mmCIF file of C-alpha atoms and ligand atoms in Angstrom:
data_model
loop_
_atom_site.group_PDB
_atom_site.id
_atom_site.type_symbol
_atom_site.label_atom_id
_atom_site.label_comp_id
_atom_site.label_asym_id
_atom_site.label_seq_id
_atom_site.Cartn_x
_atom_site.Cartn_y
_atom_site.Cartn_z
ATOM 1 C CA MET A 1 -42.703 16.044 -11.502
ATOM 2 C CA ALA A 2 -41.546 17.637 -14.668
ATOM 3 C CA LEU A 3 -38.509 16.168 -16.137
ATOM 4 C CA PRO A 4 -36.139 18.087 -18.007
ATOM 5 C CA ASP A 5 -35.900 16.747 -21.834
ATOM 6 C CA LYS A 6 -32.117 15.776 -21.073
ATOM 7 C CA SER A 7 -31.256 12.788 -19.526
ATOM 8 C CA PHE A 8 -28.033 11.107 -18.173
ATOM 9 C CA PRO A 9 -28.682 7.321 -17.400
ATOM 10 C CA VAL A 10 -25.665 5.798 -15.476
ATOM 11 C CA SER A 11 -25.625 2.048 -15.184
ATOM 12 C CA TRP A 12 -23.945 0.393 -12.007
ATOM 13 C CA ASP A 13 -20.697 -0.257 -13.969
ATOM 14 C CA GLN A 14 -20.454 3.422 -14.669
ATOM 15 C CA PHE A 15 -21.044 4.610 -11.307
ATOM 16 C CA HIS A 16 -18.656 2.062 -9.727
ATOM 17 C CA ARG A 17 -16.009 3.447 -12.217
ATOM 18 C CA ASP A 18 -17.041 7.048 -11.543
ATOM 19 C CA ALA A 19 -16.818 6.618 -7.597
ATOM 20 C CA ARG A 20 -13.672 4.999 -7.674
ATOM 21 C CA ALA A 21 -12.382 7.789 -9.770
ATOM 22 C CA LEU A 22 -13.659 9.797 -6.890
ATOM 23 C CA ALA A 23 -11.636 7.815 -4.435
ATOM 24 C CA TRP A 24 -8.564 7.917 -6.440
ATOM 25 C CA ARG A 25 -9.188 12.086 -6.655
ATOM 26 C CA VAL A 26 -9.725 12.379 -2.826
ATOM 27 C CA ALA A 27 -6.601 9.965 -2.105
ATOM 28 C CA SER A 28 -4.488 12.822 -3.564
ATOM 29 C CA VAL A 29 -5.939 15.077 -1.292
ATOM 30 C CA SER A 30 -5.034 13.353 1.817
ATOM 31 C CA LYS A 31 -3.767 10.112 2.860
ATOM 32 C CA GLU A 32 -5.445 10.477 6.498
ATOM 33 C CA TRP A 33 -8.992 10.629 6.270
ATOM 34 C CA LYS A 34 -10.499 10.241 9.814
ATOM 35 C CA ALA A 35 -14.022 9.094 8.708
ATOM 36 C CA ILE A 36 -16.624 9.503 6.056
ATOM 37 C CA VAL A 37 -19.598 11.398 6.422
ATOM 38 C CA THR A 38 -22.459 10.390 4.016
ATOM 39 C CA ILE A 39 -25.514 12.314 3.210
ATOM 40 C CA THR A 40 -28.243 10.115 2.887
ATOM 41 C CA ARG A 41 -29.674 8.328 1.022
ATOM 42 C CA GLY A 42 -27.870 9.176 -2.643
ATOM 43 C CA GLY A 43 -24.197 9.297 -0.838
ATOM 44 C CA LEU A 44 -24.552 5.942 0.592
ATOM 45 C CA VAL A 45 -23.571 3.931 -2.460
ATOM 46 C CA PRO A 46 -20.581 6.178 -3.346
ATOM 47 C CA ALA A 47 -19.559 6.221 -0.037
ATOM 48 C CA ALA A 48 -19.650 2.311 0.341
ATOM 49 C CA ILE A 49 -17.314 2.423 -2.522
ATOM 50 C CA VAL A 50 -14.934 4.844 -1.264
ATOM 51 C CA SER A 51 -14.499 3.298 2.181
ATOM 52 C CA ARG A 52 -13.473 0.083 0.525
ATOM 53 C CA GLU A 53 -11.013 1.951 -1.687
ATOM 54 C CA LEU A 54 -9.332 3.977 1.042
ATOM 55 C CA GLU A 55 -9.728 1.415 4.195
ATOM 56 C CA ILE A 56 -11.777 4.338 5.832
ATOM 57 C CA ARG A 57 -13.832 2.141 8.668
ATOM 58 C CA VAL A 58 -15.433 5.187 10.518
ATOM 59 C CA ILE A 59 -18.492 5.741 8.629
ATOM 60 C CA GLU A 60 -21.036 8.501 9.866
ATOM 61 C CA THR A 61 -24.641 9.432 8.095
ATOM 62 C CA VAL A 62 -26.287 12.973 8.216
ATOM 63 C CA CYS A 63 -29.861 12.183 7.078
ATOM 64 C CA VAL A 64 -31.900 14.793 5.304
ATOM 65 C CA ALA A 65 -34.919 14.701 3.027
ATOM 66 C CA SER A 66 -35.829 17.419 0.669
ATOM 67 C CA TYR A 67 -38.682 18.213 -1.638
ATOM 68 C CA HIS A 68 -37.596 19.389 -5.068
ATOM 69 C CA ASP A 69 -38.398 19.606 -8.622
ATOM 70 C CA TYR A 70 -35.510 18.816 -11.324
ATOM 71 C CA ASP A 71 -34.374 22.318 -11.080
ATOM 72 C CA THR A 72 -35.797 23.984 -7.822
ATOM 73 C CA GLN A 73 -34.745 22.775 -4.315
ATOM 74 C CA GLY A 74 -37.405 23.002 -1.668
ATOM 75 C CA GLN A 75 -37.281 22.513 2.141
ATOM 76 C CA ILE A 76 -34.438 20.525 3.719
ATOM 77 C CA ASN A 77 -35.451 18.582 6.872
ATOM 78 C CA VAL A 78 -32.762 17.276 8.990
ATOM 79 C CA LEU A 79 -33.423 13.996 10.021
ATOM 80 C CA LYS A 80 -30.370 12.727 12.103
ATOM 81 C CA LYS A 81 -27.486 15.078 12.878
ATOM 82 C CA ILE A 82 -23.524 14.809 12.393
ATOM 83 C CA SER A 83 -22.355 12.806 15.736
ATOM 84 C CA ALA A 84 -20.352 15.461 18.222
ATOM 85 C CA ASP A 85 -17.470 12.924 17.750
ATOM 86 C CA LEU A 86 -16.779 13.870 14.236
ATOM 87 C CA LEU A 87 -17.364 18.099 14.956
ATOM 88 C CA THR A 88 -13.880 18.785 16.919
ATOM 89 C CA ASP A 89 -11.859 20.851 15.391
ATOM 90 C CA GLU A 90 -14.749 21.745 12.977
ATOM 91 C CA GLY A 91 -14.572 18.479 11.000
ATOM 92 C CA GLN A 92 -11.141 18.760 9.873
ATOM 93 C CA GLY A 93 -10.060 15.380 8.474
ATOM 94 C CA VAL A 94 -13.341 14.343 7.642
ATOM 95 C CA LEU A 95 -14.621 13.409 4.228
ATOM 96 C CA ILE A 96 -18.249 14.140 3.156
ATOM 97 C CA ILE A 97 -19.545 12.114 0.480
ATOM 98 C CA ASP A 98 -22.667 12.763 -1.944
ATOM 99 C CA ASP A 99 -23.800 11.398 -5.329
ATOM 100 C CA LEU A 100 -24.491 14.386 -6.857
ATOM 101 C CA THR A 101 -24.680 18.269 -5.974
ATOM 102 C CA ASP A 102 -27.736 20.103 -7.980
ATOM 103 C CA THR A 103 -28.845 23.288 -6.743
ATOM 104 C CA GLY A 104 -26.318 23.069 -3.967
ATOM 105 C CA LYS A 105 -28.657 23.560 -1.185
ATOM 106 C CA THR A 106 -27.973 20.372 0.606
ATOM 107 C CA ALA A 107 -24.134 20.604 0.276
ATOM 108 C CA GLU A 108 -24.532 24.522 1.715
ATOM 109 C CA LEU A 109 -26.578 23.180 4.773
ATOM 110 C CA VAL A 110 -24.148 20.135 5.589
ATOM 111 C CA ARG A 111 -21.098 22.685 5.370
ATOM 112 C CA SER A 112 -22.470 24.914 7.778
ATOM 113 C CA MET A 113 -22.901 22.040 10.129
ATOM 114 C CA ILE A 114 -19.060 20.705 9.706
ATOM 115 C CA PRO A 115 -17.342 23.663 7.612
ATOM 116 C CA LYS A 116 -13.690 22.202 7.626
ATOM 117 C CA ALA A 117 -14.693 19.043 6.316
ATOM 118 C CA HIS A 118 -13.923 18.276 2.521
ATOM 119 C CA PHE A 119 -16.977 17.966 0.292
ATOM 120 C CA ALA A 120 -16.550 15.106 -2.624
ATOM 121 C CA THR A 121 -19.237 14.190 -4.866
ATOM 122 C CA VAL A 122 -19.584 11.973 -7.701
ATOM 123 C CA TYR A 123 -21.483 14.441 -10.209
ATOM 124 C CA ALA A 124 -21.662 18.135 -10.060
ATOM 125 C CA LYS A 125 -24.156 20.624 -11.934
ATOM 126 C CA PRO A 126 -22.856 24.187 -12.089
ATOM 127 C CA LYS A 127 -25.395 25.627 -9.548
ATOM 128 C CA GLY A 128 -23.848 23.189 -6.936
ATOM 129 C CA MET A 129 -20.354 23.196 -8.154
ATOM 130 C CA PRO A 130 -19.065 26.123 -5.839
ATOM 131 C CA GLN A 131 -20.211 24.083 -2.653
ATOM 132 C CA VAL A 132 -18.023 21.100 -3.365
ATOM 133 C CA ASP A 133 -14.163 20.830 -3.365
ATOM 134 C CA THR A 134 -13.939 17.611 -5.120
ATOM 135 C CA PHE A 135 -16.072 15.894 -8.142
ATOM 136 C CA ILE A 136 -15.450 13.671 -11.129
ATOM 137 C CA THR A 137 -18.350 14.324 -13.616
ATOM 138 C CA GLU A 138 -20.044 17.770 -14.394
ATOM 139 C CA VAL A 139 -23.538 17.507 -15.757
ATOM 140 C CA SER A 140 -25.712 20.593 -17.061
ATOM 141 C CA GLN A 141 -28.267 22.029 -14.831
ATOM 142 C CA ASP A 142 -30.906 21.113 -17.347
ATOM 143 C CA THR A 143 -30.160 17.202 -17.149
ATOM 144 C CA TRP A 144 -31.852 14.536 -15.217
ATOM 145 C CA ILE A 145 -29.584 11.939 -13.551
ATOM 146 C CA PHE A 146 -30.964 8.496 -13.545
ATOM 147 C CA PHE A 147 -29.227 6.612 -10.999
ATOM 148 C CA PRO A 148 -29.154 2.815 -11.407
ATOM 149 C CA TRP A 149 -30.714 1.949 -7.902
ATOM 150 C CA ASP A 150 -33.615 4.177 -9.296
ATOM 151 C CA MET A 151 -33.978 2.015 -12.701
ATOM 152 C CA GLY A 152 -35.268 -1.057 -13.907
ATOM 153 C CA PHE A 153 -35.507 -2.733 -17.275
ATOM 154 C CA THR A 154 -38.106 -1.982 -18.955
ATOM 155 C CA TYR A 155 -39.086 -2.286 -22.759
ATOM 156 C CA GLN A 156 -37.935 0.570 -25.114
ATOM 157 C CA GLU A 157 -40.256 1.599 -27.759
ATOM 158 C CA PRO A 158 -38.397 1.396 -31.255
ATOM 159 C CA ILE A 159 -37.008 5.373 -32.010
ATOM 160 C CA ALA A 160 -38.880 4.778 -35.564
ATOM 161 C CA GLY A 161 -42.503 3.939 -33.641
ATOM 162 C CA ALA A 162 -42.298 6.663 -30.792
ATOM 163 C CA GLY A 163 -45.362 8.913 -30.755
ATOM 164 C CA LYS A 164 -47.250 6.236 -32.871
ATOM 165 C CA GLY A 165 -50.609 5.382 -31.116
HETATM 166 O O1 PRP V 201 -27.721 20.236 -4.471
HETATM 167 P P1 PRP V 201 -29.393 19.976 -4.255
HETATM 168 O O2 PRP V 201 -30.244 20.520 -5.325
HETATM 169 O O3 PRP V 201 -29.518 20.324 -2.935
HETATM 170 O O4 PRP V 201 -29.524 18.126 -4.573
HETATM 171 C C1 PRP V 201 -28.530 17.319 -3.973
HETATM 172 C C2 PRP V 201 -29.228 16.129 -3.201
HETATM 173 O O5 PRP V 201 -30.301 15.523 -4.050
HETATM 174 C C3 PRP V 201 -30.292 14.443 -4.001
HETATM 175 O O6 PRP V 201 -30.757 13.648 -3.110
HETATM 176 P P2 PRP V 201 -32.246 13.511 -2.976
HETATM 177 O O7 PRP V 201 -32.798 15.006 -2.182
HETATM 178 O O8 PRP V 201 -33.031 13.202 -4.364
HETATM 179 O O9 PRP V 201 -32.806 12.676 -1.581
HETATM 180 P P3 PRP V 201 -32.415 11.023 -1.533
HETATM 181 O O10 PRP V 201 -30.632 11.115 -1.799
HETATM 182 O O11 PRP V 201 -32.740 10.503 -0.205
HETATM 183 O O12 PRP V 201 -33.036 10.400 -2.630
HETATM 184 C C4 PRP V 201 -28.711 14.022 -3.736
HETATM 185 O O13 PRP V 201 -28.266 12.626 -3.334
HETATM 186 C C5 PRP V 201 -27.878 15.261 -3.074
HETATM 187 O O14 PRP V 201 -28.212 14.778 -1.379
#
């Protein structure tokens, strides 16, 4: 898979801080969220943090699998839909959580399922921004975000030696 030149590595500490900031932000929108719907898999970690902060105990998943390069979004398959219980009143009072909106295609699809829910992501790229109600940090479209759950400690070549045999 081709990766963009710019990278934005996020540590666990940074992610926790940003997800907590998202909790503060959505708490200012409403004090009475009925439930969280989290988009798997990237939404699971921020949903855990937001649910803890706001004491939301009803947590639902919408499970999607998509195949995409860094700047394009391919086909999205819905593996599990949202429970009918949460679709009454078109999802009014429900909070949707994801880690990132990138092209906005995932958000557009989930919004079509539950149109009155409030859509919140930790990070947002410009193409996806119109699809979300709340986000914390903007990241440029040509940047790849490295989330902490995808990372491991590896040796880093010294900058001076980069590219030498
Ligand atoms: O705005 P979009 O271009 O639709 O992209 C955003 C989606 O991409 C990521 O999920 P990913 O497809 O990497 O799946 P995963 O969370 O299961 O790893 C992220 O968690 C969003 O759900």
